[in-house]
Amino acid sequence: MNESIKLIFDKSAKEDILEFLNKKLDDNGFIVEKDQPFQKVLTFEGEEISIKELGGIQKGSEVFIKNDLISLMRFSKR
Amino acid sequence: MGWFEKFKEKFSKPFNINLENISVSLFRINIIKDNNNKSIIIHNDSNNLSLNLANLPSQYKKELSEIVRDYLDEKNILLENNTNDLLIKLYQYNKECSDKAILNFFKLIMNLKDYEALEASLFLRKEFRSGIISGKPIINLKADIRKRFGDRGNNIANLCTAGYFEQFLMQLYNDAQKEVYNQIYEEIVNNSIVAVFVHTNMTEDEIPEQITNKINISKRYGIKFIHIHGIGKMNILKIKKCIEQEKKYFSFFDKKIYETENIIIVELIFN
């Protein structure tokens, strides 16, 4: 596979992307499991994440990535 | 079948997209949601294709959802486009390691939070100086530092941009006793005593007030200078107006002014 072919998403499509992955939002805008709405998804640092903070997703129990500079700096060193 | 092969199979013919023999160095498929645009948008540079969920028929949305899951299953990272751009820059920054000397020095003597704030600030500084990121994105990224590390992080970011870590603090650490260094360091990062950073929300009246406060603290540590920093035309004007209007106040200092089109630094030396 050509590694330089990337799939990315615009922030306008965030909720749809979450739906593709069986996730949804709770009343406070935090990302939760669709089938278990009391279970919030976590970032690679074990933090809850809101849709506003969503920067990306990686497989490996679906790790969610926050979009702020410090989170991305830490992520870039993994 | 890989995710891209599946994508080609499901989307090429129905939407008349030629995806064979892609020879560009980077091809992006961007998932968007825009009611005012068509279902597939092929961009002029041929490096980008947008899939518009707002007008994509439901069967293709279903296909796309599978493709997204396959993409992740193949150990790819699915990123929002601005995050993708920023992460690429961070990987590049890590690879180039242009601030290695400063980071290696302070890694040994700083707490982890300060170190992370410094590292993020150095990255921002590099991007700002290279002109790659400017304007609003810089403000937002700097806000990330403040959000995570508070006023202390914000001070570190300002001090870093102005070069205080390598031009003042490194020297101070080498020259002063550890205890003295730690006290001065804490005053500098907590209260940025050696500098007044004039920002949009600061009034002209506040500038001499801040200078006086910081001088009083600096004198305790034998520091005999203070700098006033301003970035941007409005802040430069504010500083110059302040110096003009408060002539008597500033006459007590030896004064040096460094100015470019977008930056002003006023050095005040006192006894």
Tab-separated table of C-alpha atoms in Angstrom:
chain	number	residue	atom	x	y	z
A	1	MET	CA	0.000	0.000	0.000
A	2	ASN	CA	1.176	3.509	-0.749
A	3	GLU	CA	1.787	5.011	2.669
A	4	SER	CA	1.450	8.504	1.326
A	5	ILE	CA	-2.277	8.097	0.655
A	6	LYS	CA	-4.070	9.458	3.659
A	7	LEU	CA	-7.613	9.564	4.874
A	8	ILE	CA	-8.369	12.679	6.920
A	9	PHE	CA	-11.513	14.441	8.057
A	10	ASP	CA	-12.738	17.972	8.378
A	11	LYS	CA	-14.125	19.149	11.706
A	12	SER	CA	-17.540	19.399	10.017
A	13	ALA	CA	-17.532	15.603	9.717
A	14	LYS	CA	-16.510	14.789	13.291
A	15	GLU	CA	-19.875	13.494	14.473
A	16	ASP	CA	-20.281	11.305	11.408
A	17	ILE	CA	-16.825	9.817	11.900
A	18	LEU	CA	-17.767	8.999	15.472
A	19	GLU	CA	-20.937	7.328	14.256
A	20	PHE	CA	-18.891	5.195	11.839
A	21	LEU	CA	-16.997	3.958	14.884
A	22	ASN	CA	-20.100	3.360	17.028
A	23	LYS	CA	-19.510	6.349	19.213
A	24	LYS	CA	-21.735	9.287	20.067
A	25	LEU	CA	-21.843	12.355	22.292
A	26	ASP	CA	-23.259	12.656	25.771
A	27	ASP	CA	-25.182	15.721	26.929
A	28	ASN	CA	-21.951	17.541	27.731
A	29	GLY	CA	-20.322	16.897	24.390
A	30	PHE	CA	-18.031	14.121	25.603
A	31	ILE	CA	-17.468	11.137	23.353
A	32	VAL	CA	-19.058	7.935	24.648
A	33	GLU	CA	-19.674	4.383	23.465
A	34	LYS	CA	-22.897	4.173	21.499
A	35	ASP	CA	-23.915	0.909	23.121
A	36	GLN	CA	-22.776	1.957	26.581
A	37	PRO	CA	-23.463	5.678	26.845
A	38	PHE	CA	-22.112	5.901	30.382
A	39	GLN	CA	-18.724	4.758	29.166
A	40	LYS	CA	-16.648	7.678	28.027
A	41	VAL	CA	-13.867	6.980	25.557
A	42	LEU	CA	-10.335	7.819	26.628
A	43	THR	CA	-7.258	9.386	25.075
A	44	PHE	CA	-3.883	7.673	24.950
A	45	GLU	CA	-3.220	9.422	28.270
A	46	GLY	CA	-6.367	8.101	29.878
A	47	GLU	CA	-8.347	11.352	29.690
A	48	GLU	CA	-11.943	11.906	28.687
A	49	ILE	CA	-12.345	13.822	25.456
A	50	SER	CA	-14.979	16.158	24.087
A	51	ILE	CA	-15.860	16.510	20.425
A	52	LYS	CA	-14.278	19.959	20.404
A	53	GLU	CA	-10.976	18.443	21.522
A	54	LEU	CA	-11.065	15.565	19.049
A	55	GLY	CA	-7.983	15.549	16.851
A	56	GLY	CA	-7.881	11.953	15.706
A	57	ILE	CA	-8.219	8.261	16.355
A	58	GLN	CA	-5.774	5.378	16.340
A	59	LYS	CA	-6.561	1.705	16.596
A	60	GLY	CA	-5.275	-0.191	19.572
A	61	SER	CA	-8.483	-0.237	21.552
A	62	GLU	CA	-9.360	2.892	19.615
A	63	VAL	CA	-7.183	5.464	21.227
A	64	PHE	CA	-8.496	8.981	20.848
A	65	ILE	CA	-6.144	11.910	20.285
A	66	LYS	CA	-6.722	15.432	21.532
A	67	ASN	CA	-5.985	18.287	19.140
A	68	ASP	CA	-4.106	20.643	21.497
A	69	LEU	CA	-0.378	21.304	21.061
A	70	ILE	CA	0.761	19.561	24.254
A	71	SER	CA	-1.216	16.377	23.564
A	72	LEU	CA	0.105	16.243	20.011
A	73	MET	CA	3.643	16.897	21.189
A	74	ARG	CA	3.398	13.916	23.540
A	75	PHE	CA	1.742	11.809	20.857
A	76	SER	CA	4.460	12.644	18.327
A	77	LYS	CA	7.042	11.028	20.570
A	78	ARG	CA	5.290	7.676	20.928
B	1	MET	CA	-8.090	-6.212	0.242
B	2	GLY	CA	-6.591	-3.008	1.698
B	3	TRP	CA	-8.687	0.032	2.564
B	4	PHE	CA	-7.589	1.990	-0.512
B	5	GLU	CA	-8.256	-0.886	-2.861
B	6	LYS	CA	-11.733	-1.135	-1.400
B	7	PHE	CA	-12.172	2.619	-1.804
B	8	LYS	CA	-11.151	2.440	-5.463
B	9	GLU	CA	-13.476	-0.465	-6.066
B	10	LYS	CA	-16.487	1.234	-4.471
B	11	PHE	CA	-15.997	4.853	-5.518
B	12	SER	CA	-13.989	5.111	-8.765
B	13	LYS	CA	-16.581	4.087	-11.303
B	14	PRO	CA	-19.760	5.466	-9.689
B	15	PHE	CA	-18.167	8.885	-9.248
B	16	ASN	CA	-15.895	8.810	-12.275
B	17	ILE	CA	-12.668	9.288	-10.340
B	18	ASN	CA	-9.398	8.082	-11.828
B	19	LEU	CA	-7.421	6.703	-8.907
B	20	GLU	CA	-5.047	4.470	-10.819
B	21	ASN	CA	-1.350	5.212	-10.883
B	22	ILE	CA	-1.324	7.957	-8.313
B	23	SER	CA	2.195	9.297	-8.572
B	24	VAL	CA	2.145	12.307	-6.283
B	25	SER	CA	4.106	12.275	-3.060
B	26	LEU	CA	1.006	12.725	-0.973
B	27	PHE	CA	-2.620	12.092	-1.829
B	28	ARG	CA	-5.346	13.011	0.614
B	29	ILE	CA	-8.934	11.905	0.833
B	30	ASN	CA	-10.721	14.389	3.032
B	31	ILE	CA	-14.087	13.584	4.578
B	32	ILE	CA	-16.183	16.724	4.903
B	33	LYS	CA	-19.777	17.723	5.544
B	34	ASP	CA	-20.963	20.655	3.481
B	35	ASN	CA	-24.571	21.170	2.421
B	36	ASN	CA	-23.508	23.609	-0.269
B	37	ASN	CA	-21.198	21.320	-2.163
B	38	LYS	CA	-21.397	18.214	-4.325
B	39	SER	CA	-20.748	14.705	-3.119
B	40	ILE	CA	-17.234	14.349	-4.531
B	41	ILE	CA	-14.880	17.266	-5.058
B	42	ILE	CA	-11.660	16.739	-6.964
B	43	HIS	CA	-9.331	19.617	-6.177
B	44	ASN	CA	-7.324	21.400	-8.837
B	45	ASP	CA	-3.965	20.253	-7.578
B	46	SER	CA	-5.049	16.606	-8.033
B	47	ASN	CA	-3.486	15.778	-4.702
B	48	ASN	CA	-6.765	16.065	-2.850
B	49	LEU	CA	-10.180	14.582	-3.060
B	50	SER	CA	-13.075	15.507	-0.780
B	51	LEU	CA	-15.945	13.202	0.069
B	52	ASN	CA	-18.930	15.234	1.148
B	53	LEU	CA	-21.100	13.326	3.600
B	54	ALA	CA	-23.879	15.912	3.300
B	55	ASN	CA	-24.630	14.830	-0.270
B	56	LEU	CA	-23.272	11.323	-0.427
B	57	PRO	CA	-25.973	8.705	-1.038
B	58	SER	CA	-26.571	6.543	2.027
B	59	GLN	CA	-25.204	3.344	0.463
B	60	TYR	CA	-21.886	5.129	-0.098
B	61	LYS	CA	-21.872	6.482	3.430
B	62	LYS	CA	-22.176	2.898	4.589
B	63	GLU	CA	-19.303	1.858	2.300
B	64	LEU	CA	-17.240	4.741	3.602
B	65	SER	CA	-17.864	3.791	7.220
B	66	GLU	CA	-16.406	0.343	6.487
B	67	ILE	CA	-13.450	1.899	4.706
B	68	VAL	CA	-12.790	4.144	7.713
B	69	ARG	CA	-12.811	1.117	10.004
B	70	ASP	CA	-10.491	-0.757	7.640
B	71	TYR	CA	-8.187	2.258	7.553
B	72	LEU	CA	-7.871	2.133	11.315
B	73	ASP	CA	-7.550	-1.654	11.361
B	74	GLU	CA	-4.498	-1.302	9.114
B	75	LYS	CA	-2.819	0.662	11.919
B	76	ASN	CA	-3.262	4.047	10.280
B	77	ILE	CA	-4.053	7.135	12.339
B	78	LEU	CA	-7.224	8.923	11.297
B	79	LEU	CA	-6.750	12.632	11.890
B	80	GLU	CA	-8.706	15.836	11.593
B	81	ASN	CA	-7.012	17.857	8.840
B	82	ASN	CA	-5.615	20.683	10.978
B	83	THR	CA	-4.374	18.157	13.515
B	84	ASN	CA	-2.760	16.202	10.692
B	85	ASP	CA	-0.900	19.299	9.501
B	86	LEU	CA	0.292	20.131	13.010
B	87	LEU	CA	1.401	16.579	13.736
B	88	ILE	CA	3.443	16.499	10.520
B	89	LYS	CA	5.205	19.665	11.667
B	90	LEU	CA	5.847	18.153	15.085
B	91	TYR	CA	7.345	14.985	13.576
B	92	GLN	CA	9.564	17.173	11.435
B	93	TYR	CA	10.569	19.258	14.451
B	94	ASN	CA	11.434	16.134	16.450
B	95	LYS	CA	13.488	14.821	13.548
B	96	GLU	CA	15.429	18.058	12.966
B	97	CYS	CA	16.030	18.649	16.661
B	98	SER	CA	17.221	22.199	16.108
B	99	ASP	CA	16.645	23.160	19.752
B	100	LYS	CA	18.398	20.092	21.098
B	101	ALA	CA	21.075	22.030	23.008
B	102	ILE	CA	18.567	24.175	24.912
B	103	LEU	CA	16.297	21.226	25.636
B	104	ASN	CA	19.124	18.978	26.808
B	105	PHE	CA	20.336	21.721	29.130
B	106	PHE	CA	17.007	22.437	30.769
B	107	LYS	CA	15.785	18.851	30.850
B	108	LEU	CA	18.234	18.182	33.663
B	109	ILE	CA	17.255	21.156	35.798
B	110	MET	CA	13.565	21.794	35.138
B	111	ASN	CA	10.458	20.083	36.422
B	112	LEU	CA	8.512	18.108	33.799
B	113	LYS	CA	5.681	20.606	33.347
B	114	ASP	CA	8.035	23.532	32.803
B	115	TYR	CA	10.078	21.412	30.431
B	116	GLU	CA	7.018	20.498	28.375
B	117	ALA	CA	5.934	24.135	28.291
B	118	LEU	CA	9.417	25.084	27.117
B	119	GLU	CA	9.509	22.389	24.468
B	120	ALA	CA	6.128	23.425	23.091
B	121	SER	CA	7.206	27.069	23.162
B	122	LEU	CA	10.425	26.327	21.288
B	123	PHE	CA	8.430	24.542	18.616
B	124	LEU	CA	6.078	27.504	18.310
B	125	ARG	CA	9.003	29.898	18.163
B	126	LYS	CA	10.631	27.946	15.361
B	127	GLU	CA	7.424	27.845	13.357
B	128	PHE	CA	6.738	31.535	13.998
B	129	ARG	CA	10.225	32.556	12.921
B	130	SER	CA	10.067	30.465	9.775
B	131	GLY	CA	6.772	32.104	8.893
B	132	ILE	CA	5.098	28.738	8.440
B	133	ILE	CA	2.502	29.328	11.112
B	134	SER	CA	1.374	32.882	11.766
B	135	GLY	CA	-1.571	34.914	12.958
B	136	LYS	CA	-4.460	33.097	14.498
B	137	PRO	CA	-3.021	29.598	14.599
B	138	ILE	CA	-0.087	30.858	16.697
B	139	ILE	CA	-2.493	32.505	19.143
B	140	ASN	CA	-4.503	29.288	19.418
B	141	LEU	CA	-1.427	27.118	19.906
B	142	LYS	CA	-0.059	29.467	22.532
B	143	ALA	CA	-3.437	29.329	24.235
B	144	ASP	CA	-2.982	25.547	24.417
B	145	ILE	CA	0.163	26.109	26.487
B	146	ARG	CA	-1.651	28.493	28.817
B	147	LYS	CA	-4.631	26.141	29.102
B	148	ARG	CA	-2.420	23.229	30.091
B	149	PHE	CA	0.142	25.033	32.262
B	150	GLY	CA	-1.564	28.252	33.353
B	151	ASP	CA	0.104	31.651	33.698
B	152	ARG	CA	3.422	29.958	34.378
B	153	GLY	CA	3.242	28.204	31.007
B	154	ASN	CA	2.250	31.442	29.340
B	155	ASN	CA	5.239	33.204	30.892
B	156	ILE	CA	7.523	30.424	29.722
B	157	ALA	CA	6.158	30.799	26.200
B	158	ASN	CA	6.766	34.561	26.216
B	159	LEU	CA	10.217	34.250	27.723
B	160	CYS	CA	11.118	31.534	25.262
B	161	THR	CA	10.020	33.581	22.255
B	162	ALA	CA	12.184	36.441	23.505
B	163	GLY	CA	15.221	34.178	23.912
B	164	TYR	CA	15.550	34.397	27.682
B	165	PHE	CA	16.207	30.738	28.213
B	166	GLU	CA	19.364	30.530	26.121
B	167	GLN	CA	20.479	34.156	26.428
B	168	PHE	CA	19.917	34.706	30.127
B	169	LEU	CA	18.896	31.672	32.151
B	170	MET	CA	21.566	29.314	30.818
B	171	GLN	CA	24.244	31.830	31.705
B	172	LEU	CA	22.640	32.478	35.084
B	173	TYR	CA	22.621	28.770	35.901
B	174	ASN	CA	26.300	28.499	35.066
B	175	ASP	CA	27.255	31.607	37.043
B	176	ALA	CA	25.050	31.608	40.111
B	177	GLN	CA	24.727	29.279	43.066
B	178	LYS	CA	21.979	26.728	42.651
B	179	GLU	CA	19.798	28.217	45.362
B	180	VAL	CA	20.063	31.723	43.909
B	181	TYR	CA	19.367	30.415	40.434
B	182	ASN	CA	16.256	28.576	41.649
B	183	GLN	CA	14.897	31.662	43.405
B	184	ILE	CA	15.441	33.895	40.376
B	185	TYR	CA	14.104	31.233	38.034
B	186	GLU	CA	10.907	30.934	40.062
B	187	GLU	CA	10.424	34.707	40.057
B	188	ILE	CA	11.030	34.846	36.336
B	189	VAL	CA	8.667	32.060	35.315
B	190	ASN	CA	6.003	32.907	37.894
B	191	ASN	CA	6.082	36.670	37.425
B	192	SER	CA	8.377	37.167	34.391
B	193	ILE	CA	10.241	39.808	36.356
B	194	VAL	CA	12.806	40.601	33.670
B	195	ALA	CA	10.263	41.425	31.006
B	196	VAL	CA	7.008	43.172	30.369
B	197	PHE	CA	5.187	41.557	27.478
B	198	VAL	CA	2.747	44.080	26.108
B	199	HIS	CA	-0.324	42.406	24.668
B	200	THR	CA	-3.555	43.480	23.046
B	201	ASN	CA	-5.517	43.760	26.268
B	202	MET	CA	-2.885	45.750	28.169
B	203	THR	CA	-3.470	49.497	28.475
B	204	GLU	CA	-0.745	52.129	28.190
B	205	ASP	CA	-1.165	52.974	31.895
B	206	GLU	CA	-0.389	49.421	32.887
B	207	ILE	CA	3.038	49.438	31.224
B	208	PRO	CA	4.923	51.705	33.682
B	209	GLU	CA	3.019	50.057	36.544
B	210	GLN	CA	4.265	46.619	35.504
B	211	ILE	CA	7.791	47.912	34.945
B	212	THR	CA	7.930	49.374	38.450
B	213	ASN	CA	6.639	46.195	40.048
B	214	LYS	CA	9.135	44.058	38.240
B	215	ILE	CA	12.069	46.355	38.875
B	216	ASN	CA	11.368	46.211	42.594
B	217	ILE	CA	11.577	42.425	42.530
B	218	SER	CA	14.542	42.331	40.130
B	219	LYS	CA	16.608	44.628	42.351
B	220	ARG	CA	16.323	42.119	45.175
B	221	TYR	CA	18.193	39.641	42.991
B	222	GLY	CA	20.740	42.066	41.629
B	223	ILE	CA	19.153	42.151	38.184
B	224	LYS	CA	19.638	45.591	36.661
B	225	PHE	CA	17.637	45.464	33.485
B	226	ILE	CA	14.144	44.999	32.275
B	227	HIS	CA	12.805	44.573	28.751
B	228	ILE	CA	9.528	45.674	27.264
B	229	HIS	CA	8.389	43.436	24.423
B	230	GLY	CA	5.738	44.101	21.841
B	231	ILE	CA	4.743	42.098	18.776
B	232	GLY	CA	2.421	43.561	16.167
B	233	LYS	CA	1.781	47.113	15.006
B	234	MET	CA	-0.793	47.942	17.699
B	235	ASN	CA	1.451	46.840	20.545
B	236	ILE	CA	4.461	48.628	19.056
B	237	LEU	CA	2.424	51.811	18.850
B	238	LYS	CA	1.237	51.381	22.414
B	239	ILE	CA	4.786	51.044	23.728
B	240	LYS	CA	6.090	54.011	21.752
B	241	LYS	CA	3.176	56.156	22.856
B	242	CYS	CA	3.817	55.167	26.449
B	243	ILE	CA	7.502	56.080	26.221
B	244	GLU	CA	6.591	59.428	24.650
B	245	GLN	CA	3.896	60.280	27.170
B	246	GLU	CA	5.853	59.104	30.207
B	247	LYS	CA	9.103	60.846	29.283
B	248	LYS	CA	9.872	61.828	32.860
B	249	TYR	CA	9.385	58.273	34.099
B	250	PHE	CA	11.618	56.774	31.424
B	251	SER	CA	14.299	59.439	31.839
B	252	PHE	CA	15.572	57.551	34.904
B	253	PHE	CA	16.712	54.616	32.776
B	254	ASP	CA	19.405	54.038	30.215
B	255	LYS	CA	17.323	53.071	27.257
B	256	LYS	CA	17.966	51.023	24.124
B	257	ILE	CA	15.340	50.338	21.506
B	258	TYR	CA	15.394	47.522	18.981
B	259	GLU	CA	12.647	47.697	16.388
B	260	THR	CA	11.664	45.869	13.210
B	261	GLU	CA	8.473	46.082	11.235
B	262	ASN	CA	6.643	43.790	13.625
B	263	ILE	CA	8.636	43.636	16.878
B	264	ILE	CA	9.863	46.135	19.413
B	265	ILE	CA	12.131	45.483	22.372
B	266	VAL	CA	12.958	48.296	24.754
B	267	GLU	CA	15.785	47.639	27.160
B	268	LEU	CA	15.786	49.664	30.371
B	269	ILE	CA	18.901	49.580	32.503
B	270	PHE	CA	18.792	50.861	36.044
B	271	ASN	CA	20.955	50.983	39.165
